[in-house]
């Protein structure tokens, strides 16, 4: 794995975790098979439509709350189970859930945020797999203002761990270019309180 950030947490990149043909076939299957929904979320006290489609899969009881929405996990889809096992073998971590984000085109995005919800624990370990179109992934340090932009390509894996969610924010910005669909699968471990 290639370190991209090593201070105040870690951001690691593993290019081509999935070979492009496998990743492209997976994009087609997951686009059709997963239970995508368009949510309304709370941002700064206002309810707005989420600028992407989402779904939440995981072990029974892996309940996750963000942006004012409580997510009860759907049972694991076999393709997600296979990916989870492969990621666990690669990282040595155990994951009990995955947040799936479907970016239909360049208008779909993710604003600046940290995955710092209490059910993720004090030092979350996230394995985030990109499938489909290349998209820019941006990070910035909340105290120093240091910024990085990474082009995440079809099949790339990034790991966010240590103190990363405490000190860094990340986003997937909108793009004016014509962009094909992208799915991001963010595997994580919900810690039961």
Short mmCIF file of C-alpha atoms in Angstrom, two decimals:
data_model
loop_
_atom_site.label_atom_id
_atom_site.label_comp_id
_atom_site.label_asym_id
_atom_site.label_seq_id
_atom_site.Cartn_x
_atom_site.Cartn_y
_atom_site.Cartn_z
CA UNK A 1 0.00 0.00 0.00
CA UNK A 2 1.13 3.49 -0.82
CA UNK A 3 0.91 6.05 2.04
CA UNK A 4 -0.73 9.33 0.99
CA UNK A 5 -1.13 10.83 4.48
CA UNK A 6 0.97 9.78 7.48
CA UNK A 7 0.47 12.57 10.02
CA UNK A 8 -2.58 12.74 12.30
CA UNK A 9 -3.88 9.46 10.94
CA UNK A 10 -3.22 7.46 7.82
CA UNK A 11 -4.57 7.47 4.29
CA UNK A 12 -3.25 4.57 2.22
CA UNK A 13 -3.81 3.76 -1.45
CA UNK A 14 -3.74 0.33 -3.05
CA UNK A 15 -4.12 0.91 -6.80
CA UNK A 16 -5.91 -1.84 -8.73
CA UNK A 17 -7.05 -3.84 -5.70
CA UNK A 18 -9.51 -5.19 -8.27
CA UNK A 19 -8.41 -5.60 -11.88
CA UNK A 20 -10.36 -3.32 -14.23
CA UNK A 21 -12.37 -6.11 -15.96
CA UNK A 22 -13.51 -7.53 -12.60
CA UNK A 23 -14.33 -4.07 -11.25
CA UNK A 24 -16.34 -3.16 -14.37
CA UNK A 25 -18.34 -6.40 -14.21
CA UNK A 26 -18.96 -5.74 -10.52
CA UNK A 27 -20.22 -2.23 -11.30
CA UNK A 28 -22.83 -3.65 -13.66
CA UNK A 29 -24.00 -6.28 -11.16
CA UNK A 30 -24.12 -4.00 -8.12
CA UNK A 31 -25.91 -1.25 -10.05
CA UNK A 32 -28.69 -3.76 -10.78
CA UNK A 33 -28.67 -5.91 -7.64
CA UNK A 34 -28.35 -3.54 -4.68
CA UNK A 35 -31.32 -1.81 -3.02
CA UNK A 36 -30.41 1.78 -3.92
CA UNK A 37 -32.42 4.59 -2.30
CA UNK A 38 -32.44 8.36 -2.57
CA UNK A 39 -32.50 9.75 0.94
CA UNK A 40 -33.35 13.07 2.48
CA UNK A 41 -30.60 14.16 4.87
CA UNK A 42 -30.15 16.94 7.43
CA UNK A 43 -27.39 19.43 6.69
CA UNK A 44 -27.00 22.49 8.91
CA UNK A 45 -30.58 22.09 10.13
CA UNK A 46 -32.12 21.81 6.65
CA UNK A 47 -33.56 18.69 5.03
CA UNK A 48 -32.25 18.16 1.50
CA UNK A 49 -32.14 15.28 -0.99
CA UNK A 50 -28.92 13.33 -0.88
CA UNK A 51 -26.83 14.02 -4.02
CA UNK A 52 -26.25 10.28 -4.63
CA UNK A 53 -27.99 6.96 -4.08
CA UNK A 54 -27.12 4.90 -1.01
CA UNK A 55 -27.72 1.56 0.68
CA UNK A 56 -26.44 -0.07 3.88
CA UNK A 57 -25.60 -3.77 4.23
CA UNK A 58 -24.16 -5.67 7.15
CA UNK A 59 -24.43 -8.05 10.05
CA UNK A 60 -27.67 -8.03 11.99
CA UNK A 61 -27.53 -5.25 14.56
CA UNK A 62 -24.91 -3.15 12.69
CA UNK A 63 -27.08 -0.04 12.92
CA UNK A 64 -25.52 3.19 11.70
CA UNK A 65 -26.81 6.75 12.13
CA UNK A 66 -25.56 9.74 10.13
CA UNK A 67 -27.14 12.97 8.88
CA UNK A 68 -30.15 12.26 11.09
CA UNK A 69 -30.96 8.92 9.40
CA UNK A 70 -30.89 5.58 11.19
CA UNK A 71 -29.69 2.82 8.85
CA UNK A 72 -30.69 -0.74 9.64
CA UNK A 73 -28.54 -3.14 7.63
CA UNK A 74 -29.87 -5.20 4.78
CA UNK A 75 -28.58 -8.81 4.80
CA UNK A 76 -25.25 -9.21 3.03
CA UNK A 77 -25.44 -9.54 -0.74
CA UNK A 78 -23.16 -12.43 -1.90
CA UNK A 79 -20.93 -10.08 -3.95
CA UNK A 80 -20.47 -7.78 -0.94
CA UNK A 81 -19.71 -10.77 1.28
CA UNK A 82 -17.01 -11.90 -1.15
CA UNK A 83 -15.45 -8.43 -1.19
CA UNK A 84 -15.63 -8.19 2.61
CA UNK A 85 -13.75 -11.48 3.00
CA UNK A 86 -11.08 -10.40 0.51
CA UNK A 87 -10.64 -7.06 2.26
CA UNK A 88 -10.40 -8.73 5.65
CA UNK A 89 -7.67 -11.03 4.32
CA UNK A 90 -5.80 -8.05 2.83
CA UNK A 91 -6.10 -5.68 5.80
CA UNK A 92 -6.25 -8.03 8.80
CA UNK A 93 -9.35 -6.14 9.98
CA UNK A 94 -12.90 -7.40 10.58
CA UNK A 95 -15.76 -5.54 8.93
CA UNK A 96 -19.42 -5.96 9.84
CA UNK A 97 -21.00 -3.45 7.46
CA UNK A 98 -20.64 -1.53 4.23
CA UNK A 99 -21.99 1.83 3.13
CA UNK A 100 -22.63 1.76 -0.62
CA UNK A 101 -22.72 5.07 -2.53
CA UNK A 102 -23.81 5.24 -6.17
CA UNK A 103 -22.65 8.34 -8.06
CA UNK A 104 -24.79 8.29 -11.21
CA UNK A 105 -22.94 11.13 -12.97
CA UNK A 106 -20.86 14.23 -12.26
CA UNK A 107 -23.76 15.96 -10.49
CA UNK A 108 -23.70 13.36 -7.71
CA UNK A 109 -21.23 14.19 -4.96
CA UNK A 110 -20.27 13.92 -1.30
CA UNK A 111 -19.63 17.07 0.72
CA UNK A 112 -16.84 17.62 3.23
CA UNK A 113 -17.21 15.32 6.20
CA UNK A 114 -15.50 12.91 8.57
CA UNK A 115 -16.76 9.43 9.39
CA UNK A 116 -16.65 10.14 13.10
CA UNK A 117 -19.99 8.82 14.34
CA UNK A 118 -19.79 7.28 17.82
CA UNK A 119 -20.73 3.78 16.62
CA UNK A 120 -17.52 3.69 14.53
CA UNK A 121 -15.41 4.04 17.68
CA UNK A 122 -12.62 6.53 18.44
CA UNK A 123 -10.25 5.40 15.65
CA UNK A 124 -12.33 4.03 12.76
CA UNK A 125 -10.70 1.80 10.16
CA UNK A 126 -12.42 2.23 6.77
CA UNK A 127 -11.62 0.28 3.61
CA UNK A 128 -13.09 2.23 0.71
CA UNK A 129 -13.28 0.57 -2.71
CA UNK A 130 -13.90 2.57 -5.91
CA UNK A 131 -15.62 0.88 -8.83
CA UNK A 132 -16.37 2.52 -12.17
CA UNK A 133 -15.51 6.02 -13.36
CA UNK A 134 -12.45 7.81 -12.00
CA UNK A 135 -13.44 10.49 -9.48
CA UNK A 136 -11.46 13.03 -7.51
CA UNK A 137 -11.22 12.30 -3.78
CA UNK A 138 -10.20 15.34 -1.74
CA UNK A 139 -8.91 15.54 1.82
CA UNK A 140 -7.99 18.52 3.99
CA UNK A 141 -6.51 18.78 7.47
CA UNK A 142 -8.80 20.72 9.80
CA UNK A 143 -5.96 22.48 11.65
CA UNK A 144 -3.15 22.96 9.13
CA UNK A 145 -5.28 23.37 6.00
CA UNK A 146 -3.07 20.88 4.13
CA UNK A 147 -4.96 19.53 1.10
CA UNK A 148 -4.58 16.57 -1.22
CA UNK A 149 -6.55 15.52 -4.31
CA UNK A 150 -6.41 11.90 -5.42
CA UNK A 151 -7.86 10.46 -8.61
CA UNK A 152 -9.47 7.19 -7.54
CA UNK A 153 -9.67 4.83 -10.50
CA UNK A 154 -11.69 1.71 -11.24
CA UNK A 155 -10.70 -0.95 -8.69
CA UNK A 156 -8.63 1.32 -6.39
CA UNK A 157 -8.76 0.83 -2.63
CA UNK A 158 -8.06 3.47 0.00
CA UNK A 159 -7.69 2.88 3.72
CA UNK A 160 -8.46 5.59 6.27
CA UNK A 161 -7.32 4.70 9.78
CA UNK A 162 -5.75 5.85 13.03
CA UNK A 163 -6.65 9.46 13.86
CA UNK A 164 -7.59 10.27 10.26
CA UNK A 165 -11.30 10.95 10.93
CA UNK A 166 -10.40 13.22 13.85
CA UNK A 167 -8.05 15.52 11.93
CA UNK A 168 -9.04 15.22 8.28
CA UNK A 169 -12.20 15.83 6.24
CA UNK A 170 -12.84 14.25 2.86
CA UNK A 171 -15.17 14.77 -0.10
CA UNK A 172 -16.04 13.73 -3.64
CA UNK A 173 -16.80 17.01 -5.47
CA UNK A 174 -19.18 17.54 -8.36
CA UNK A 175 -17.74 17.58 -11.85
CA UNK A 176 -18.86 19.53 -14.91
CA UNK A 177 -17.34 16.89 -17.19
CA UNK A 178 -19.44 14.07 -18.56
CA UNK A 179 -18.85 11.29 -16.06
CA UNK A 180 -19.99 7.70 -16.14
CA UNK A 181 -21.35 5.96 -13.01
CA UNK A 182 -19.21 5.12 -10.00
CA UNK A 183 -19.90 3.03 -6.91
CA UNK A 184 -17.98 3.45 -3.69
CA UNK A 185 -18.10 0.65 -1.11
CA UNK A 186 -16.92 1.80 2.32
CA UNK A 187 -16.42 -1.22 4.58
CA UNK A 188 -16.37 -0.51 8.29
CA UNK A 189 -16.97 -1.96 11.74
CA UNK A 190 -19.92 -0.78 13.80
CA UNK A 191 -19.11 -1.02 17.50
CA UNK A 192 -22.17 -2.01 19.50
CA UNK A 193 -22.69 0.21 22.52
#
